Coordinates of C-alpha atoms in Angstrom, one line a residue:
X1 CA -21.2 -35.7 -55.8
X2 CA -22.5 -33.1 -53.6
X3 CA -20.5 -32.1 -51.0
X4 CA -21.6 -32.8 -47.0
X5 CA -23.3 -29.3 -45.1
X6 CA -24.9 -28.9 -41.6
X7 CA -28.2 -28.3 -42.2
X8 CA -28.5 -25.0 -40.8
X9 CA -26.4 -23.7 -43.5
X10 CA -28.0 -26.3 -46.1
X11 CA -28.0 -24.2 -49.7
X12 CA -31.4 -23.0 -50.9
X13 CA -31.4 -25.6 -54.0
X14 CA -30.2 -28.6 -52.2
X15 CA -33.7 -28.3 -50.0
X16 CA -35.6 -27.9 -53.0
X17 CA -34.1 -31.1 -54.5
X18 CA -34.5 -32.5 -50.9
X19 CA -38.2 -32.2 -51.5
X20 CA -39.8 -35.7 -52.8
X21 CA -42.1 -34.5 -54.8
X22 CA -39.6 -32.2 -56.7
X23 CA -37.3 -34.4 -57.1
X24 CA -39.0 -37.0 -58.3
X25 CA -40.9 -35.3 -60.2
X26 CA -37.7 -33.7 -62.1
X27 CA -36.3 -37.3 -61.8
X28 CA -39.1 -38.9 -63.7
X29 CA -38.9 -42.4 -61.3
X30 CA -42.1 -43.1 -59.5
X31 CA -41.7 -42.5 -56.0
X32 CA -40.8 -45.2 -53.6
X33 CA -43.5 -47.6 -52.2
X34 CA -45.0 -46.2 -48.7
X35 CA -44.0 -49.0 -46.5
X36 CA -40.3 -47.5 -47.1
X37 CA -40.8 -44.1 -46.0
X38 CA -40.4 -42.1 -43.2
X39 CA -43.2 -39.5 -42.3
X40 CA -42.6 -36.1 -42.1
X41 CA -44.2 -36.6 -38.4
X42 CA -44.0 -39.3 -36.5
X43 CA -46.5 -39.8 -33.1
X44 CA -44.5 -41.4 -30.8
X45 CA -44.2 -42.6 -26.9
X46 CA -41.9 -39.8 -26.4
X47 CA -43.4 -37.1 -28.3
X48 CA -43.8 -36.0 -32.2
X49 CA -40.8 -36.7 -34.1
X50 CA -40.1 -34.8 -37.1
X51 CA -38.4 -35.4 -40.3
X52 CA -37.5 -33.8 -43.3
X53 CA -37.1 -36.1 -46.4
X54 CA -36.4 -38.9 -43.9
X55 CA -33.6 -36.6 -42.1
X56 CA -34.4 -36.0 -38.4
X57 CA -34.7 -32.2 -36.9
X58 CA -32.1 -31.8 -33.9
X59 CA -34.3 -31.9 -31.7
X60 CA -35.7 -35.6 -32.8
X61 CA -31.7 -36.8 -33.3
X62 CA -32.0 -36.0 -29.5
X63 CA -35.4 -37.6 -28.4
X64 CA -34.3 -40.6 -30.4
X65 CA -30.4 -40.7 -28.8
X66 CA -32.2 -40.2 -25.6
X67 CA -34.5 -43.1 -26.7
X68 CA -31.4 -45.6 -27.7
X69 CA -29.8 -45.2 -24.8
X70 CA -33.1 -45.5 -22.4
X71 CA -33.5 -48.7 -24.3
X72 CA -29.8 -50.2 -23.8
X73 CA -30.2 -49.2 -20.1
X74 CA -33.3 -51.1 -19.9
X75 CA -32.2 -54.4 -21.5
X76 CA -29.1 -54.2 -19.9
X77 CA -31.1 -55.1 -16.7
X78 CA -33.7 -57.0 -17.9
X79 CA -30.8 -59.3 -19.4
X80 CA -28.0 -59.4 -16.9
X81 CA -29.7 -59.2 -13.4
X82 CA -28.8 -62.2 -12.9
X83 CA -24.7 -61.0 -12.8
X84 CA -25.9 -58.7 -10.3
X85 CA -28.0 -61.1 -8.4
X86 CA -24.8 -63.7 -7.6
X87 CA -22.2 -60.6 -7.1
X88 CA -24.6 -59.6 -4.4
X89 CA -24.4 -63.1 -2.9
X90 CA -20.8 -62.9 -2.5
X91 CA -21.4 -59.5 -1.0
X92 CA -23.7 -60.8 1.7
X93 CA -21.8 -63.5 2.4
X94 CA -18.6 -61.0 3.0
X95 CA -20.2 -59.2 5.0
X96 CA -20.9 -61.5 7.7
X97 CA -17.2 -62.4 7.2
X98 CA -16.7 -65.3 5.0
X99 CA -14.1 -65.4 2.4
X100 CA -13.3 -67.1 -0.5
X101 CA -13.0 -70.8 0.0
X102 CA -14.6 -70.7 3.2
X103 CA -18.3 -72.0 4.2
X104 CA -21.2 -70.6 5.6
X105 CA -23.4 -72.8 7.1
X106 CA -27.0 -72.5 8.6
X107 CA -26.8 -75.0 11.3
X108 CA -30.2 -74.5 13.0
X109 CA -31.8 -73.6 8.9
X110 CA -32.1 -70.4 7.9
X111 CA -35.4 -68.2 9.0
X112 CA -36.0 -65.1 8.2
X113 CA -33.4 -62.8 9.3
X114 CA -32.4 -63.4 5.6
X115 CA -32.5 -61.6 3.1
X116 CA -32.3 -64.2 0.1
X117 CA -34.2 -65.1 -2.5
X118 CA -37.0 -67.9 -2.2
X119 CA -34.8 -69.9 0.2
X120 CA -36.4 -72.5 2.3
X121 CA -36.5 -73.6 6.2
X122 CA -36.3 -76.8 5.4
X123 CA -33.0 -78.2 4.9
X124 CA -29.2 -77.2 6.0
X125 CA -27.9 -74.9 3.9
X126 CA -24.2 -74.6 3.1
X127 CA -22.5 -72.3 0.6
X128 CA -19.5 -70.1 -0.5
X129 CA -17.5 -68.5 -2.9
X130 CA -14.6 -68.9 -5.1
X131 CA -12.0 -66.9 -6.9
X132 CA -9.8 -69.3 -10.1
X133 CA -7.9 -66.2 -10.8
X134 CA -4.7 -68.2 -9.0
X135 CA -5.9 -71.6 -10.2
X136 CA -8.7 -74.3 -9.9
X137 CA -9.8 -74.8 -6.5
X138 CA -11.1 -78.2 -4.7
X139 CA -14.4 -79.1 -3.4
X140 CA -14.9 -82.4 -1.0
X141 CA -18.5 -82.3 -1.0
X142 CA -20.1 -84.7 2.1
X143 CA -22.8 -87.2 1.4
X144 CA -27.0 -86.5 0.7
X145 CA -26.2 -83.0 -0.2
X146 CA -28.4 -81.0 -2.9
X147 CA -26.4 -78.7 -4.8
X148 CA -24.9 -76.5 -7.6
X149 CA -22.4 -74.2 -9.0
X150 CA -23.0 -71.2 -10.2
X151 CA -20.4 -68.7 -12.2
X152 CA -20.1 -64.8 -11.9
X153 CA -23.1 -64.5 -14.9
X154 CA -25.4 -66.7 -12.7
X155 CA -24.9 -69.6 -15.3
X156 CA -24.6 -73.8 -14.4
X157 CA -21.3 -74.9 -13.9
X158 CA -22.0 -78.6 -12.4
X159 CA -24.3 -80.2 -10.0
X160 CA -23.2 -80.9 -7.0
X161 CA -24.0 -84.1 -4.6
X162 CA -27.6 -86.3 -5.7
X163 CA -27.8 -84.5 -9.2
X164 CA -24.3 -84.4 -9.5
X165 CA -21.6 -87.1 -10.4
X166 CA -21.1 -88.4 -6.7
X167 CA -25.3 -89.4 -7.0
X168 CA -25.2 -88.4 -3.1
X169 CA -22.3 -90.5 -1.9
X170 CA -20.2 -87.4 -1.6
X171 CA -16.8 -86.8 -4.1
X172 CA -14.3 -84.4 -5.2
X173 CA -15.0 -81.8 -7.9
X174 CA -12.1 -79.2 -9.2
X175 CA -13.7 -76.1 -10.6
X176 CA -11.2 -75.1 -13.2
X177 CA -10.5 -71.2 -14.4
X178 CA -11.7 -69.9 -17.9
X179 CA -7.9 -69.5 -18.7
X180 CA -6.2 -72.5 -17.3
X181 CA -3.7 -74.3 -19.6
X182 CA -2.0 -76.6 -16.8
X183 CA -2.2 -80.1 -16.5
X184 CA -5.3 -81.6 -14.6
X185 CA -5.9 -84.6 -12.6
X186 CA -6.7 -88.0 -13.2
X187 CA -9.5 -90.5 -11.4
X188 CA -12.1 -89.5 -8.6
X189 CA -11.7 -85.8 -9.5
X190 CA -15.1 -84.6 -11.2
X191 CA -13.6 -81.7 -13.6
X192 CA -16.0 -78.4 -14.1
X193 CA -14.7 -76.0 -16.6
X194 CA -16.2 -72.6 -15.4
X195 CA -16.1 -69.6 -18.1
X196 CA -15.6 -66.5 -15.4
X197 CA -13.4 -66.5 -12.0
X198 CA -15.9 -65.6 -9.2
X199 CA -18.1 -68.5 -8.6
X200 CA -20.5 -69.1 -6.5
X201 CA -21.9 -72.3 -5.0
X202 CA -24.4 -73.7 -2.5
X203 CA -26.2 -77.4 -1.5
X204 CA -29.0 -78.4 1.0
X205 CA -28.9 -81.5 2.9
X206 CA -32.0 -83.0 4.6
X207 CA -32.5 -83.3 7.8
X208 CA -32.2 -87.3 9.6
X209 CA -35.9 -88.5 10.0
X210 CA -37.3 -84.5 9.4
X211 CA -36.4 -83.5 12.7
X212 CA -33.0 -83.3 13.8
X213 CA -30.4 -81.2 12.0
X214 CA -27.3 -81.9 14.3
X215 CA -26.3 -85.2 12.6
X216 CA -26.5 -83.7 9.3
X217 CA -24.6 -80.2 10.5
X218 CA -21.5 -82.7 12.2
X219 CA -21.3 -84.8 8.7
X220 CA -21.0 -81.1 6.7
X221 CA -17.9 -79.8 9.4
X222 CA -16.1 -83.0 9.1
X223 CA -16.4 -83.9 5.6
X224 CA -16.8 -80.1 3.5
X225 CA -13.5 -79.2 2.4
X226 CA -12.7 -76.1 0.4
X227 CA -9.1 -75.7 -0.9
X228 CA -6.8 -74.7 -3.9
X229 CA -5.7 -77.5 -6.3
X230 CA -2.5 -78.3 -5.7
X231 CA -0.6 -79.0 -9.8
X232 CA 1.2 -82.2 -9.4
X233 CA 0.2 -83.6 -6.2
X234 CA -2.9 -86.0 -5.7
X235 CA -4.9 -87.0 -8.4
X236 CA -1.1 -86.8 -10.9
X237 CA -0.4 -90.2 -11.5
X238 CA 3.6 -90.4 -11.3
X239 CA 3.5 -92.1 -15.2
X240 CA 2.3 -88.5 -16.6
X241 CA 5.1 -86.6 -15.0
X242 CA 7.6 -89.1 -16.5
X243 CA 6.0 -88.9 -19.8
X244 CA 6.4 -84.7 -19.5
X245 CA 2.1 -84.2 -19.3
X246 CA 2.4 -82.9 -15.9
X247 CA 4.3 -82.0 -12.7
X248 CA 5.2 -83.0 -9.7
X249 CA 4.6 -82.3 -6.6
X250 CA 4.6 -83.9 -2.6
X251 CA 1.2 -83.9 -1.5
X252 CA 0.6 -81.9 1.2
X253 CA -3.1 -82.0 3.4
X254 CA -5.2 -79.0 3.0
X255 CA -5.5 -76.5 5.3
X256 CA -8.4 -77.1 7.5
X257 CA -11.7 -75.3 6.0
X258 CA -13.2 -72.4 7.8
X259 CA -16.7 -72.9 8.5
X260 CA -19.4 -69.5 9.5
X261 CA -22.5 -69.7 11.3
X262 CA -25.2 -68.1 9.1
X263 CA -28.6 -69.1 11.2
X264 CA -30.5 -65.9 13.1
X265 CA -28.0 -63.8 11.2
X266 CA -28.9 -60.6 9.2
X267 CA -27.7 -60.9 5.8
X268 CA -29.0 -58.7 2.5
X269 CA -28.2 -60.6 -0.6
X270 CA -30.9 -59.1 -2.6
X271 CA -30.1 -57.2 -6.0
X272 CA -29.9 -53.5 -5.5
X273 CA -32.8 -51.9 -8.5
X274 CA -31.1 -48.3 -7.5
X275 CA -28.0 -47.1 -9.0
X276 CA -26.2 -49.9 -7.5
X277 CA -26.9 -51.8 -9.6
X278 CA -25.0 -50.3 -12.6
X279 CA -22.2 -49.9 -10.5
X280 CA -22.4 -53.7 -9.2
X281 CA -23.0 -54.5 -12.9
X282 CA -19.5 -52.1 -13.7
X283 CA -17.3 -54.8 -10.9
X284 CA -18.5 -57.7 -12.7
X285 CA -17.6 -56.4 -15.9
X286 CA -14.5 -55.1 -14.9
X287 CA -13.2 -58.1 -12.9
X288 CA -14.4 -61.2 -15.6
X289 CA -12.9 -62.2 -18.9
X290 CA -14.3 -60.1 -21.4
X291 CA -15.4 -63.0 -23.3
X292 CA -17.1 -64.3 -20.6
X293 CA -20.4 -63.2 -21.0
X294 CA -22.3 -63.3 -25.0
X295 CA -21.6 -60.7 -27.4
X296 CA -24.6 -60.1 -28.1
X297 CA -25.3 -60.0 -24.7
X298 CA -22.7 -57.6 -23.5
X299 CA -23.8 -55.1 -26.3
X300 CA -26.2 -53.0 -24.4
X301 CA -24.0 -53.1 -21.2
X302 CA -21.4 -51.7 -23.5
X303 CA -23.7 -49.4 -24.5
X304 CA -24.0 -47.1 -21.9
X305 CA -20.6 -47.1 -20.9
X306 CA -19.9 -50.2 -18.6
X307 CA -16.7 -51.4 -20.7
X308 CA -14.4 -53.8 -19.3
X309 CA -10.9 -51.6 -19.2
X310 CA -12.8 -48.2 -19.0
X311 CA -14.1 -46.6 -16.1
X312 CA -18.1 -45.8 -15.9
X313 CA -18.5 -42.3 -15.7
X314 CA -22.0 -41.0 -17.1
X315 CA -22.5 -37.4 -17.0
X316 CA -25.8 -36.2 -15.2
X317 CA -28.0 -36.4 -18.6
X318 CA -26.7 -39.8 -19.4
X319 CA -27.4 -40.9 -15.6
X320 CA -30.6 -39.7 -15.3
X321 CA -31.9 -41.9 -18.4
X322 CA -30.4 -45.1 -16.9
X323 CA -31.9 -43.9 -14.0
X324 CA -35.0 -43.5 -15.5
X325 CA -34.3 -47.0 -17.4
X326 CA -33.8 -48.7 -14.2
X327 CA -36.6 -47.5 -12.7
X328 CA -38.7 -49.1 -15.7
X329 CA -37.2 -52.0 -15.6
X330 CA -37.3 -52.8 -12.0
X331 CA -41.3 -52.2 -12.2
X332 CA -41.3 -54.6 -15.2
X333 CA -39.7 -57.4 -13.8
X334 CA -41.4 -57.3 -10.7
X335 CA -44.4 -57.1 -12.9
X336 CA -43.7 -60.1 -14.6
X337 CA -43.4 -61.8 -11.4
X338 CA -46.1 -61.1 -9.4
X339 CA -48.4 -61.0 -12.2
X340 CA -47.6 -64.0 -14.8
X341 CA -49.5 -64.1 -17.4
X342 CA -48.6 -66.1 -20.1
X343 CA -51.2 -69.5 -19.5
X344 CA -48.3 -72.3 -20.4
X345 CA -46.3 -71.5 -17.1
X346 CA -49.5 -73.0 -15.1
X347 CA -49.0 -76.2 -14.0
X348 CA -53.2 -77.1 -13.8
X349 CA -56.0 -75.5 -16.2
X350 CA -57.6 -72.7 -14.8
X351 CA -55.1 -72.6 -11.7
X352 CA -52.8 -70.1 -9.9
X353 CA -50.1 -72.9 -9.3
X354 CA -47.3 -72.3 -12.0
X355 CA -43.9 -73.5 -12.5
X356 CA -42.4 -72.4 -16.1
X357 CA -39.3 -74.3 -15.9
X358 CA -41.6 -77.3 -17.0
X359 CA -42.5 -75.3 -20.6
X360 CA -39.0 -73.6 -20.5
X361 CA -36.4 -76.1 -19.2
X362 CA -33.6 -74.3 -17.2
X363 CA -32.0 -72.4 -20.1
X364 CA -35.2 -70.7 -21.1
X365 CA -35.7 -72.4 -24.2
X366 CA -36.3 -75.9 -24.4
X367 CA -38.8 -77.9 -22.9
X368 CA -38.0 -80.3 -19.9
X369 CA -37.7 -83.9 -21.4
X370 CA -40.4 -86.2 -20.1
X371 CA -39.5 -89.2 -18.4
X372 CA -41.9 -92.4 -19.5
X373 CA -42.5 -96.2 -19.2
X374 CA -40.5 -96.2 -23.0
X375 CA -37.8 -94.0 -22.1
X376 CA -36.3 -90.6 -22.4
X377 CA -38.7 -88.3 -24.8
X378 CA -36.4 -85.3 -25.5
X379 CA -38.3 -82.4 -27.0
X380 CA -36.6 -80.8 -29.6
X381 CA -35.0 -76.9 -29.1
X382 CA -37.6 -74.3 -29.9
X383 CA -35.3 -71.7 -31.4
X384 CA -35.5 -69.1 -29.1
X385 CA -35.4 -68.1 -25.4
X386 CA -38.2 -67.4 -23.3
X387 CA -37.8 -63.8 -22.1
X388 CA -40.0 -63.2 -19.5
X389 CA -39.9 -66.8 -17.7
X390 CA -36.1 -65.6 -17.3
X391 CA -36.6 -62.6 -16.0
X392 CA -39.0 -64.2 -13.9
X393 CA -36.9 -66.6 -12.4
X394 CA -33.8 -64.4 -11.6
X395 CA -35.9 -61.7 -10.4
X396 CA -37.3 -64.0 -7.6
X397 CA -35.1 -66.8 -7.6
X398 CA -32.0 -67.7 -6.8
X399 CA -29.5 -70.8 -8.6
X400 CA -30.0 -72.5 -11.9
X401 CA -29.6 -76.2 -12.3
X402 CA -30.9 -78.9 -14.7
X403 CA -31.8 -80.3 -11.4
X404 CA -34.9 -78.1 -11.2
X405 CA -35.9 -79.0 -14.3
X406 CA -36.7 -82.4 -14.7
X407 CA -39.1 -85.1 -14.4
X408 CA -37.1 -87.9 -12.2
X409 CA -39.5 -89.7 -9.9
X410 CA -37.5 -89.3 -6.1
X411 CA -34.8 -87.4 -7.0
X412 CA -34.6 -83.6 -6.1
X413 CA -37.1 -81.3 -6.0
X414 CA -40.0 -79.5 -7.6
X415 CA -41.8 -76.4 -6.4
X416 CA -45.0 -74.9 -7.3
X417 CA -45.1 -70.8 -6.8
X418 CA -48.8 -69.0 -6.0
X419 CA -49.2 -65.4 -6.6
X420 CA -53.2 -65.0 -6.0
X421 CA -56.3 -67.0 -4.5
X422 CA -58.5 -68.8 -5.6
X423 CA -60.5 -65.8 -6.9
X424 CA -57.4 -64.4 -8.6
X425 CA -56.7 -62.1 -6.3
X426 CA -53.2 -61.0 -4.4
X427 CA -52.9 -62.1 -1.0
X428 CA -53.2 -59.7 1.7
X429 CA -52.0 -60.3 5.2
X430 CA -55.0 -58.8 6.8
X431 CA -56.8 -62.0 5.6
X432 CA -56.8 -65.8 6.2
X433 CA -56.3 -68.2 3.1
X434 CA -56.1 -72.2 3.1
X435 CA -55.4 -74.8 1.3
X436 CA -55.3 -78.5 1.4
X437 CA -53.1 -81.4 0.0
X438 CA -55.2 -84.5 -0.7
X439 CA -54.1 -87.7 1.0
X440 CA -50.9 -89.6 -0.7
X441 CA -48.8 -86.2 -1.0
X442 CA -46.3 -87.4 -3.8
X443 CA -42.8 -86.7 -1.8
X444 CA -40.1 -89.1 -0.7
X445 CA -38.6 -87.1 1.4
X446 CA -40.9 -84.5 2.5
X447 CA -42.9 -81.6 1.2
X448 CA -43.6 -78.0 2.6
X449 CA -45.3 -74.4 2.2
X450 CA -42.9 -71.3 2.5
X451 CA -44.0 -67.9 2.6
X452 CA -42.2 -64.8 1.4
X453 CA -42.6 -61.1 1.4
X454 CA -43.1 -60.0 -2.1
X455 CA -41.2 -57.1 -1.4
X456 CA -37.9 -58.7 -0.8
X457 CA -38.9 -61.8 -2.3
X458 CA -37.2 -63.4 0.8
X459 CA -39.3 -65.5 3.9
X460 CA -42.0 -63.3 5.1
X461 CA -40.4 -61.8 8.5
X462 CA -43.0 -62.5 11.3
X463 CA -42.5 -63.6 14.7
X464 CA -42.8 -67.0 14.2
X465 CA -39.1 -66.4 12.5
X466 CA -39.3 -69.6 10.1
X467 CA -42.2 -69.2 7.9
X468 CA -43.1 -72.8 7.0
X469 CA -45.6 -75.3 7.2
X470 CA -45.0 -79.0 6.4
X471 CA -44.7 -82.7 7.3
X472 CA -40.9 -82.2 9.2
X473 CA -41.1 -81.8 12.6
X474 CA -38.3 -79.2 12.5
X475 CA -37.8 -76.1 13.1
X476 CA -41.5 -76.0 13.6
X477 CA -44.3 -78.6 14.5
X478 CA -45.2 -81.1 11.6
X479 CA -48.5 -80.4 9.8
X480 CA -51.5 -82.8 11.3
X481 CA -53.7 -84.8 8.8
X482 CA -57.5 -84.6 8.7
X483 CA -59.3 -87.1 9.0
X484 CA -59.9 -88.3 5.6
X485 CA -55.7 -88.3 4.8
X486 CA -55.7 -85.3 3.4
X487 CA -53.7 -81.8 4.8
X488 CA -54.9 -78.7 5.5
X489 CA -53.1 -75.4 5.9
X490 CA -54.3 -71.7 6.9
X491 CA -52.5 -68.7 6.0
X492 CA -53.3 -65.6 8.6
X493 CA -52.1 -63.3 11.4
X494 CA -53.2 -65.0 14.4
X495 CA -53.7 -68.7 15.1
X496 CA -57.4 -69.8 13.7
X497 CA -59.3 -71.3 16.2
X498 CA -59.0 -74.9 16.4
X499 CA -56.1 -75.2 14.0
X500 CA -53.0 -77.1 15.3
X501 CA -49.9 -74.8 15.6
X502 CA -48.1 -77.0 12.5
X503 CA -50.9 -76.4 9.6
X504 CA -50.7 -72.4 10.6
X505 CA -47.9 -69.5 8.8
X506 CA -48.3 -66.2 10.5
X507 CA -49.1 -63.6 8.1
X508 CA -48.7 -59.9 8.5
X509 CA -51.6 -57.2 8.1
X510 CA -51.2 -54.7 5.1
X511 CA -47.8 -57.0 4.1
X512 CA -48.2 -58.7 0.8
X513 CA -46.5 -62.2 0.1
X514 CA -46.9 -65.1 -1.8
X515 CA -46.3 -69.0 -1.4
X516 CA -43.9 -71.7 -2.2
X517 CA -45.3 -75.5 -2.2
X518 CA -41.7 -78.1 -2.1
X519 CA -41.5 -81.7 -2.9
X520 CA -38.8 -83.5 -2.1
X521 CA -38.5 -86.5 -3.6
X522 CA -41.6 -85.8 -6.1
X523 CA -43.2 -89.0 -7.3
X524 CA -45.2 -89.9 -10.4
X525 CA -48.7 -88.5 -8.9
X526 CA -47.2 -85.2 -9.1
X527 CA -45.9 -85.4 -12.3
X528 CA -48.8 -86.5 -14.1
X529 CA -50.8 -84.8 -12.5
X530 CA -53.1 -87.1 -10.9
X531 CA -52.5 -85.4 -7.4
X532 CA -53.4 -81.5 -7.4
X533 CA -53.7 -79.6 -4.1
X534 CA -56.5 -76.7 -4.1
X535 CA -56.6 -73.4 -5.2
X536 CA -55.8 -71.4 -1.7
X537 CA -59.0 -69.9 -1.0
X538 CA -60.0 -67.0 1.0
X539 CA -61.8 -68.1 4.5
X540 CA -62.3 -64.1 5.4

């Protein structure tokens, strides 16, 4: 065997027997097939990379180092923004004071103070956070609320309210800890194992008749309840503490819940695409099971040195690649989501409307099943995930449900997002755009248009403060019908001439932004298809 040298000081013989040629010519063996071998020069993104006899130069082992760790940096966002994404929720949502197992709750909707991903100005929201690291933690839900739960890694935990278990009638759900070995309780409890400890949740609840939010915002403070699961008390039946299964305990009332007032506050709940982020990505890690996110997944984070246990602590070469990563990233993912281009996430041929989730289902990776006059037609798993839908989504979006995803006639909600005009080009502020509904708009509840900055992906600030159009009457006039049943909308900085103050969003000049059509309630029109708005065309 020959024994190990640094190349520098590499004997004169072992280079000759380093050259193919010589050595297999000396050897006698033909010499290996092409497709196995490494040039001598490689032309590359980042520069010529040279090799002798397949062994790099220094100065390659560094370009391609350089390169590895560029390209862990870069999935490492691309794949867990959406850990970042709900850790920033809970940030927002501290800073305007609320703590865990408290509720903040937009009691006249929430406009465009802000900062949160796609939300609408439709409904009342009401959301909060949890921490299981002392145990699993209560949540009375009220009545006709739309919800979810989300863990630390921005996955479904359960569905709260219509989707949910309760169907809308409101119920108790216990959110149990990855770790919990204690006994749980029996009957109207509906039990959601979460896999990390922060968790984050939020619901929507409509408005009585479209117009008054009041009734709703008096049923959410009398009936939300937010508390820590007490082992033992209610929901232990007395039998399983005689038979040793659990403890026992006197029930005791909860505390009362705290309840913050989140409309016409400033809030920033946005991702950070600086060097935040690694450092927000760094408290997840540190703080969740280790197990709690993929292996696979947790590679590239692992990478470049955010290690659950271990501080993160680049030095300035290593920094300014994930810097440099980031920055890449970023760019792509907004890319991808102002610019789609893969044809299957379009809801219509030849359309700007697109909704992926339809081709993609809410993991990524399996179509949504189709509801029809035989039954349930599941589609069978694909095999793979959909990268760039879910980048797509969590760079824009924010919550994941199988709520979103699915074809139920009058239950929840579907959305349809537009990114250009009719001619395929971005919208600009400086211009006005419409578009109009045909009569028999497919929604049980109601249906609206949102408009959001494409910047912050959050509503479009303007002074009209809730940038909506629609067929509620609240927080802004109801949308008029023409005169042949269908709807009309206009998209522009002033008021067009002529055009009721309902069927107008303010836009600003110079200020990109893009649009949001909701259906609450979506019937079978929408779903097959039959009922299309227009493409949103350019008026000047």
């Amino acid at each position: 065997m020959i024994p190990f040298y640094p190349r520098v000081l590499l004997p004169s013989f072992l280079l000759l027997l380093s050259c193919p040629i010589v050595a297999f010519a000396q050897s006698g063996f033909a010499p290996p097939p092409p497709s196995i071998v490494t040039p001598d020069s490689v032309t590359s993104p980042i520069g010529e990379l040279r090799f002798e006899d397949g062994i790099p130069t220094l100065e390659t082992e560094d370009k391609l180092y350089d390169a590895i760790t560029f390209t862990m940096a870069y999935r490492t966002f691309m794949d867990n923004m959406r850990g970042v994404s709900i850790h920033a929720l809970r940030k927002g949502m501290q800073e305007l004071g609320v703590k865990d197992n408290e509720v903040l709750i937009f009691s006249e909707l929430m406009d465009a103070h802000s900062l949160f991903l796609t939300a609408n100005a439709d409904t009342v929201y009401l959301m909060g956070s949890l921490d299981l690291r002392d145990g699993p933690v209560v949540m009375e839900m009220p009545p006709r609320v739309l919800g979810t739960v989300q863990d630390a890694w921005f996955r479904w935990v359960i569905d709260l309210g219509l989707p949910g278990p309760d169907r809308g009638a409101g119920g108790k759900y216990l959110i149990v800890p990855p770790d919990y070995e204690g006994a749980l309780p029996a009957g109207e409890f509906n039990v959601a194992h979460a896999r990390t400890y922060k968790i984050v949740w939020f619901a929507r609840s409509f408005l009585i008749d479209g117009n008054d939010p009041k009734p709703v915002v008096k049923t959410i403070r009398e009936q939300t309840k937010i508390y820590p699961y007490q082992p033992g008390g209610i929901g232990t039946p007395i039998a399983s503490f005689l038979e040793g299964k659990a403890p026992l305990a006197k029930p005791k009332a909860p505390t009362p819940t705290v309840f913050h007032e989140g409309s016409g506050k400033a809030m920033n709940t946005i991702p950070p695409n600086d060097w935040k982020f690694f450092e927000t990505l760094n408290e997840v890690v540190q703080y969740e099971p280790a197990t709690s996110l993929d292996a696979e997944l947790m590679g590239p984070v692992a990478a470049i040195g955010i290690v659950k246990g271990k501080p993160f602590q680049p030095d300035a070469h290593t920094k300014q690649i994930l810097t440099d990563a980031l920055a890449m990233a970023n760019a792509s993912a907004r890319t991808l989501f102002v610019s789609p281009r893969d044809p299957n996430w379009y809801f219509y041929p030849d359309s700007a409307w697109y909704n992926f989730l339809f081709v993609s289902g809410y993991q990524f990776e399996t179509p949504i099943p189709k509801v029809t006059k035989e039954g349930l037609k599941i589609h069978p798993p694909t095999g793979y995930r959909t990268m760039n839908a879910r980048t797509n989504f969590f760079y824009g979006v924010t919550g994941i449900t199988p709520a979103m995803a699915m074809t139920l006639t009058g239950i929840g909600s579907q959305y349809l997002l537009a990114q250009v005009d009719a001619d395929k080009n971005h919208f600009d502020g400086s211009n006005t755009y419409r578009v109009t509904l045909p009569k028999g708009i497919p929604a049980v509840n109601f249906w609206s248009f949102t408009l959001y900055d494409q910047m912050t992906r959050s509503m479009l600030q303007t002074p009209q403060r809730y940038p909506r159009a629609g067929s509620q009457s609240y927080p802004s006039p109801a949308a008029e019908a023409n005169n042949d049943g269908s709807t009309t909308i206009y998209f522009s900085p002033e008021q067009p001439e002529g055009v009721a103050r309902g069927n107008w969003i303010q836009t600003i000049p110079g200020k990109s932004w893009f649009v949001v059509l909701r259906l609450y309630g979506p019937l079978e029109p929408f779903f097959d298809k039959s009922w299309r708005p227009s493409e949103i065309e350019r008026v000047n």
